[in-house]
GROMACS .gro file of C-alpha atoms in nm:
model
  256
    1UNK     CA    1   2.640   3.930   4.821
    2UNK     CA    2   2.523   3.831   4.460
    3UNK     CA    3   2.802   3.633   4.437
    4UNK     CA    4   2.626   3.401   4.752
    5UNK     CA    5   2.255   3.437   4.627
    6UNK     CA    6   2.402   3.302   4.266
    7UNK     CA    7   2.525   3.025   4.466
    8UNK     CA    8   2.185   2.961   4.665
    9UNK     CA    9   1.961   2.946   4.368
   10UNK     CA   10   2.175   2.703   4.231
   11UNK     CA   11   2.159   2.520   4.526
   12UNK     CA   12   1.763   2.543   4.529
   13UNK     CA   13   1.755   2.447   4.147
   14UNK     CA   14   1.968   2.161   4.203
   15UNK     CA   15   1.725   2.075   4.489
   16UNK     CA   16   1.435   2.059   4.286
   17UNK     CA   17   1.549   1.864   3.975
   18UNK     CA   18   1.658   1.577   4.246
   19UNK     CA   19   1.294   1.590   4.367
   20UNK     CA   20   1.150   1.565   4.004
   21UNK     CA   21   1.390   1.275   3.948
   22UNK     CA   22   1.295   1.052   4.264
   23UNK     CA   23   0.956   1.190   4.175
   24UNK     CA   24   0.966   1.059   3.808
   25UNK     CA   25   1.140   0.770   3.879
   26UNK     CA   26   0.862   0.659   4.154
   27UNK     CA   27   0.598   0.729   3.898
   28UNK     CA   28   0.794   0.499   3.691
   29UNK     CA   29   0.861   0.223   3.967
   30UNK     CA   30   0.447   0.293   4.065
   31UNK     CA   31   0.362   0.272   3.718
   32UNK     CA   32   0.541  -0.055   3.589
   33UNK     CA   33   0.382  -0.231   3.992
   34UNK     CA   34   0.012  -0.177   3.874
   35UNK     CA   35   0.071  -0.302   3.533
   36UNK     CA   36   0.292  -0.573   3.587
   37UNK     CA   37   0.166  -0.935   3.572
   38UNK     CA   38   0.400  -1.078   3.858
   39UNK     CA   39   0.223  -1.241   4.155
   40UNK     CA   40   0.268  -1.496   4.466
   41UNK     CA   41  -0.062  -1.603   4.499
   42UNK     CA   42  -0.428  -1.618   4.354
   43UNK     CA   43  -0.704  -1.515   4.626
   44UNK     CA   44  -1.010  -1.700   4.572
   45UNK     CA   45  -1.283  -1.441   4.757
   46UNK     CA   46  -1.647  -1.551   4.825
   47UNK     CA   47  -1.911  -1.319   5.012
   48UNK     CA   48  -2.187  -1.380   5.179
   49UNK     CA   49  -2.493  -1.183   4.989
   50UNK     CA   50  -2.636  -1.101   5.285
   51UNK     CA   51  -2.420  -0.883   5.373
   52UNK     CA   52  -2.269  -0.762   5.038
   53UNK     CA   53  -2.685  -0.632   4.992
   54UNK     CA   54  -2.651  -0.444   5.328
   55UNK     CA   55  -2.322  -0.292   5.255
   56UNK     CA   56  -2.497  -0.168   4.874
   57UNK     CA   57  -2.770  -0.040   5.062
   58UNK     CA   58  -2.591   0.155   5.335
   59UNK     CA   59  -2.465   0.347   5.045
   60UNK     CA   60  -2.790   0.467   4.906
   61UNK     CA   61  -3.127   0.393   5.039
   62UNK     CA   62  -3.273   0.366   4.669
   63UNK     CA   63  -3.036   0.099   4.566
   64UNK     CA   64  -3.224  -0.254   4.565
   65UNK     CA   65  -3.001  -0.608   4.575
   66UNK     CA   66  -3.030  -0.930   4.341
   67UNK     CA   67  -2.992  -1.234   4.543
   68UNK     CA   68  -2.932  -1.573   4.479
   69UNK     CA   69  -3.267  -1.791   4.543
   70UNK     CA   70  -3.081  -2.012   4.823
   71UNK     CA   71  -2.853  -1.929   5.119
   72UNK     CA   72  -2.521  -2.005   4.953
   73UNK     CA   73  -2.195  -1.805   4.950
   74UNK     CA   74  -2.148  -1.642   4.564
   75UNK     CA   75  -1.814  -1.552   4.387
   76UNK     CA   76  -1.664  -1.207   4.417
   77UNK     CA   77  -1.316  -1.264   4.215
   78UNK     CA   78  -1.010  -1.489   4.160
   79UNK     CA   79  -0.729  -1.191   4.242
   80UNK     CA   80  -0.368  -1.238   4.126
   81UNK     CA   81  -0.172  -1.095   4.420
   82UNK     CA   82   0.158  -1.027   4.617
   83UNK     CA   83   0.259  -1.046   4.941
   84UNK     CA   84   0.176  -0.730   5.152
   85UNK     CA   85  -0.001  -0.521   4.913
   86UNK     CA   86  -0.301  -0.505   4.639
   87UNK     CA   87  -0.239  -0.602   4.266
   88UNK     CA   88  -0.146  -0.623   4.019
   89UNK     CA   89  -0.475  -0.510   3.827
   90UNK     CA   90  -0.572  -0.448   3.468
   91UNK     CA   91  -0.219  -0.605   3.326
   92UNK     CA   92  -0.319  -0.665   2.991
   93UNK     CA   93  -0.569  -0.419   2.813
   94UNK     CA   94  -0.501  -0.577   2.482
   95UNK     CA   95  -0.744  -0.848   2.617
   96UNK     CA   96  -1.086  -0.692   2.700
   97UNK     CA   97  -1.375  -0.833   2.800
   98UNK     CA   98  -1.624  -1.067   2.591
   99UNK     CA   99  -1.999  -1.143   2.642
  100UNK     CA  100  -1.977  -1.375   2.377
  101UNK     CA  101  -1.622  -1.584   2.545
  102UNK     CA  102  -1.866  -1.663   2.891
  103UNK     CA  103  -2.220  -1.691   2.715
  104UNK     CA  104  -2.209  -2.102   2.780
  105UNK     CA  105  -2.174  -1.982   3.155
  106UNK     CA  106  -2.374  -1.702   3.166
  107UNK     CA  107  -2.702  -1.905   3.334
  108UNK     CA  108  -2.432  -2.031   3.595
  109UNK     CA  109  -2.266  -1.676   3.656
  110UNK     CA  110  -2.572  -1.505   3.698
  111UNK     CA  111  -2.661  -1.780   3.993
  112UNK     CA  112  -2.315  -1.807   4.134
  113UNK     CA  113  -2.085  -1.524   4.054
  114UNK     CA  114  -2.399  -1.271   4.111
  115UNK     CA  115  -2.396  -0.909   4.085
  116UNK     CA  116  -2.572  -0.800   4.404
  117UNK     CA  117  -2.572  -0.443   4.291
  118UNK     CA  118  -2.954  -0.472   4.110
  119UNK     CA  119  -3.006  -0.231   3.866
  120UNK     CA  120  -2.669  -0.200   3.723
  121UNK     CA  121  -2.512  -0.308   3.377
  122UNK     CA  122  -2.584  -0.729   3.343
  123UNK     CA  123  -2.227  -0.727   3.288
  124UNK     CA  124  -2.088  -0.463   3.460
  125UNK     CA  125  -1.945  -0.678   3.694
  126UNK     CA  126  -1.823  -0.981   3.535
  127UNK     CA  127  -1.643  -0.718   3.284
  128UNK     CA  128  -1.498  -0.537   3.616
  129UNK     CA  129  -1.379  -0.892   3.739
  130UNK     CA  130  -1.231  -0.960   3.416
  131UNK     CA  131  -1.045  -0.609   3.357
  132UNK     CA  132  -0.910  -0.608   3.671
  133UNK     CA  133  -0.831  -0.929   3.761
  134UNK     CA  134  -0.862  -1.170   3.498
  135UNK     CA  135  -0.595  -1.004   3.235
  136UNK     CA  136  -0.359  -1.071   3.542
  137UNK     CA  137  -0.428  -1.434   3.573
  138UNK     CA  138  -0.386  -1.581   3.223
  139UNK     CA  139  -0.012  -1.655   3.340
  140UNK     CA  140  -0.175  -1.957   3.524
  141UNK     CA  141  -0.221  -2.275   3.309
  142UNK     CA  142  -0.569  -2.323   3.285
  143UNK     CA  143  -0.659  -2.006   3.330
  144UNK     CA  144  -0.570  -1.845   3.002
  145UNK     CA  145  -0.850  -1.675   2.868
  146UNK     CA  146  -1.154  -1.481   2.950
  147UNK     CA  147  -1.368  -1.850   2.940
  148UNK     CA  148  -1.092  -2.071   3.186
  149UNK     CA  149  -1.130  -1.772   3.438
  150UNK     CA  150  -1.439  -1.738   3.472
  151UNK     CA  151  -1.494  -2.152   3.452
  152UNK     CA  152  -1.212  -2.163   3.743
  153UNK     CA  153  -1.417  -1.961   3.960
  154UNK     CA  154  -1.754  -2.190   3.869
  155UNK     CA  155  -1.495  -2.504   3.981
  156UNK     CA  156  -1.363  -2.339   4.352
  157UNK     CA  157  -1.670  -2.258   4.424
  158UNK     CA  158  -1.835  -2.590   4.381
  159UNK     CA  159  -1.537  -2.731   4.604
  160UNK     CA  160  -1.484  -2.510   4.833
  161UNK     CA  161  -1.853  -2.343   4.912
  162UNK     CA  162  -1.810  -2.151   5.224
  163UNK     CA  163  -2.194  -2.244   5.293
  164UNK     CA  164  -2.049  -2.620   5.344
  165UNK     CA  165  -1.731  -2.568   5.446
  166UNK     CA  166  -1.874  -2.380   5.792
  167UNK     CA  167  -2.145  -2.598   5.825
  168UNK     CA  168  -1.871  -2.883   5.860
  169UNK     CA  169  -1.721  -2.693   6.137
  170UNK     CA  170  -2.108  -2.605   6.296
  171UNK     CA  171  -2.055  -2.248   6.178
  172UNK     CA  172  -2.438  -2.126   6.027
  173UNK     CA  173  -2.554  -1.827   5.981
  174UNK     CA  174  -2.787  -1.650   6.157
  175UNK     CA  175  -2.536  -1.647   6.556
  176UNK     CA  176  -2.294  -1.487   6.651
  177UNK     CA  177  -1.902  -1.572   6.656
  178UNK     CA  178  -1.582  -1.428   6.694
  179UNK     CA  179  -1.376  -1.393   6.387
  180UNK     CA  180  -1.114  -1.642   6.503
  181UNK     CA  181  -1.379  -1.891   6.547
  182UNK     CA  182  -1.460  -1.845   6.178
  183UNK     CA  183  -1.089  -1.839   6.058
  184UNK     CA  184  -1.052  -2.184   6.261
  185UNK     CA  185  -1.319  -2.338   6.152
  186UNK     CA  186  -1.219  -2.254   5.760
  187UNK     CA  187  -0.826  -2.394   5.910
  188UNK     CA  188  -0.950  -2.735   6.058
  189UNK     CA  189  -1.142  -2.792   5.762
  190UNK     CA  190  -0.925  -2.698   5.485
  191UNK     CA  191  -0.649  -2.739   5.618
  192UNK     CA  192  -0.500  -2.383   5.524
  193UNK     CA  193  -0.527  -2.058   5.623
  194UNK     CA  194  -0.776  -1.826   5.508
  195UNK     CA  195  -0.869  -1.430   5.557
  196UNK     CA  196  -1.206  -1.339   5.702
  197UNK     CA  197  -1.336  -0.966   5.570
  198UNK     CA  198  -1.626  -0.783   5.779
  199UNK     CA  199  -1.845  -0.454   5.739
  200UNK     CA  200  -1.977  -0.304   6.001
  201UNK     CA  201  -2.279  -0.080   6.078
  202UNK     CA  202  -2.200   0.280   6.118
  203UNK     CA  203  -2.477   0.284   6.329
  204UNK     CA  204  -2.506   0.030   6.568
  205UNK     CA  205  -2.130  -0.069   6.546
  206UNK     CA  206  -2.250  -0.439   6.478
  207UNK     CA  207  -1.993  -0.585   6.249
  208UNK     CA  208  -2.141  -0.869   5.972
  209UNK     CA  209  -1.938  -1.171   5.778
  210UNK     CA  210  -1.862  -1.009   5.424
  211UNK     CA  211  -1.612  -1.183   5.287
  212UNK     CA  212  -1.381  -1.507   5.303
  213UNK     CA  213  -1.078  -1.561   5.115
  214UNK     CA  214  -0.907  -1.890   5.072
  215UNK     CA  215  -0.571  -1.849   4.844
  216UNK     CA  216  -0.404  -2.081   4.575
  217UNK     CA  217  -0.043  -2.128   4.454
  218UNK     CA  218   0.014  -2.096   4.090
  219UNK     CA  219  -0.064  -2.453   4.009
  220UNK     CA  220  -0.423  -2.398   4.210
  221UNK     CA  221  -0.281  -2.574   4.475
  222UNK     CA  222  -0.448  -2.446   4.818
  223UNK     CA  223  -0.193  -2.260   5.039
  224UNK     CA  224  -0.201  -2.046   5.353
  225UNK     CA  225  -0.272  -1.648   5.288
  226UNK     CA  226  -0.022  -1.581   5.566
  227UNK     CA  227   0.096  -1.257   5.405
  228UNK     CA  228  -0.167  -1.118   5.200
  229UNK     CA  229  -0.276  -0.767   5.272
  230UNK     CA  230  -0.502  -0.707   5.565
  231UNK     CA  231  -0.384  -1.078   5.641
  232UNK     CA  232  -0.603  -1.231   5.838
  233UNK     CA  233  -0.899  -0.995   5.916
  234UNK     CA  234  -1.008  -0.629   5.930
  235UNK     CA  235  -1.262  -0.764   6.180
  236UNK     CA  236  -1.269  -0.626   6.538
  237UNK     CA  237  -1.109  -0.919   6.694
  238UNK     CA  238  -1.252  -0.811   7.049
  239UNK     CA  239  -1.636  -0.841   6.972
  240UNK     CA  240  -1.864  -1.139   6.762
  241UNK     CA  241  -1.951  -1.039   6.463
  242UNK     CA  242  -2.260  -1.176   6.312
  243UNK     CA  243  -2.345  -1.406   6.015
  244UNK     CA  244  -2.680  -1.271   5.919
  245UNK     CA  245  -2.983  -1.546   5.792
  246UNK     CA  246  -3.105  -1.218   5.642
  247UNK     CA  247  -3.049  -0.906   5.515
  248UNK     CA  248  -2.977  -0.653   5.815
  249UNK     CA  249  -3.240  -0.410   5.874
  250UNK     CA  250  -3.456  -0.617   5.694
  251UNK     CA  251  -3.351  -0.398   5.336
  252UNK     CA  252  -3.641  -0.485   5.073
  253UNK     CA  253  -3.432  -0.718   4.791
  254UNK     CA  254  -3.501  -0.917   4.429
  255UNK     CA  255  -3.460  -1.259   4.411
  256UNK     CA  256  -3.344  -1.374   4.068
   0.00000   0.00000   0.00000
């Protein structure tokens, strides 16, 4: 008899140190994924303030939103990516982030690549941006340092506006479409496939145009997204959604 429980509690011990080693060797594999500055593609993503302002006020009814003094689409990131999942983020924290490397931009930034959030850090988000996403792109020629990526960003955006390139297609904001009417029209004008982001209202289940992303091959050659994560919506693809001509529920906002 204590002969066979000997024998199980080896058993059981062995067990466990295979678990810790698949375990450990995960965290390692995990680990090495979120660091790592390997990629497929760069995702170019713009949002549309409006709705950016609702989402930061459904959140808190004391937070207030900065807005851009025109209707125009505004920069959210350039993200390094691969196919079918998120990252990789924060690869290189040797390189951190530099008001004085973007202060040549800074009157263009705080138009174009606006922090919506009002009352947070002037920085806070460019820095976030940067961190995250930036230290992951300097791979890319002409996008190796803090400056080039944030200059990039400037550049897409003043080609590829989403303000212009749905007005092409007779896409404006303030109706009502469904969100493969939106992906088309981005298709039939670019010419590439792109990935169309919504929120929606907890309350009234009305989902609102948040975000579009267009995506880029290492040389900044436009591509199709086919194969990004959430590729190519996490809209309800069974009811319009709405591109707001103003804030929903009318939120009170700052214009800078």
């Amino acid at each position: 008899m204590r002969k066979r429980f000997f024998t199980l509690y080896i058993f059981l011990i062995s067990l466990l140190c295979v678990a810790h080693s698949k375990n450990d060797v995960w965290y390692k594999k995990h680990k090495r994924r979120q660091t790592s500055n390997e990629f497929d593609i760069l995702i170019f993503t713009q949002r549309w303030p409006l709705t950016a302002c609702f989402v930061w006020k459904e959140n808190s009814a004391d937070h207030t939103c900065s807005l851009p003094k025109h209707d125009e689409w505004t920069i959210h990131g350039i993200w390094p990516t691969k196919y079918h999942t998120l990252g990789p983020q924060y690869c290189n924290k040797s390189l951190p982030f530099n008001t004085d490397a973007i202060a040549p931009l800074e009157s263009q930034l705080k138009e174009n690549w606006l922090d919506i959030q009002n009352g947070s850090d002037p920085y806070a988000f460019w820095k976030h941006e940067w961190n995250k996403h930036g230290t992951c792109a300097i791979s890319v020629k002409g996008i190796s340092n803090e400056f080039d990526y944030f200059k990039e960003g400037l550049d897409l955006l003043q080609t590829y506006n989403m303000i212009d390139v749905l007005a092409k297609a007779n896409v404006l904001p303030g109706e009502k479409y469904a969100v493969d009417q939106i992906m088309a029209a981005v298709e039939k004008i670019l010419g590439k496939t792109s990935q169309v982001m919504c929120a929606k209202d907890r309350k009234t289940g009305e989902s609102y145009v948040l975000e579009i992303r267009i995506c880029f091959d290492k040389t900044l050659r436009l591509t199709d997204c086919n194969g990004v994560y959430e590729f190519p919506t996490n809209c309800d693809r069974t009811e319009p959604i709405i591109y707001p001509s103003y804030v929903p529920h009318r939120y009170s906002v700052q214009q800078t």
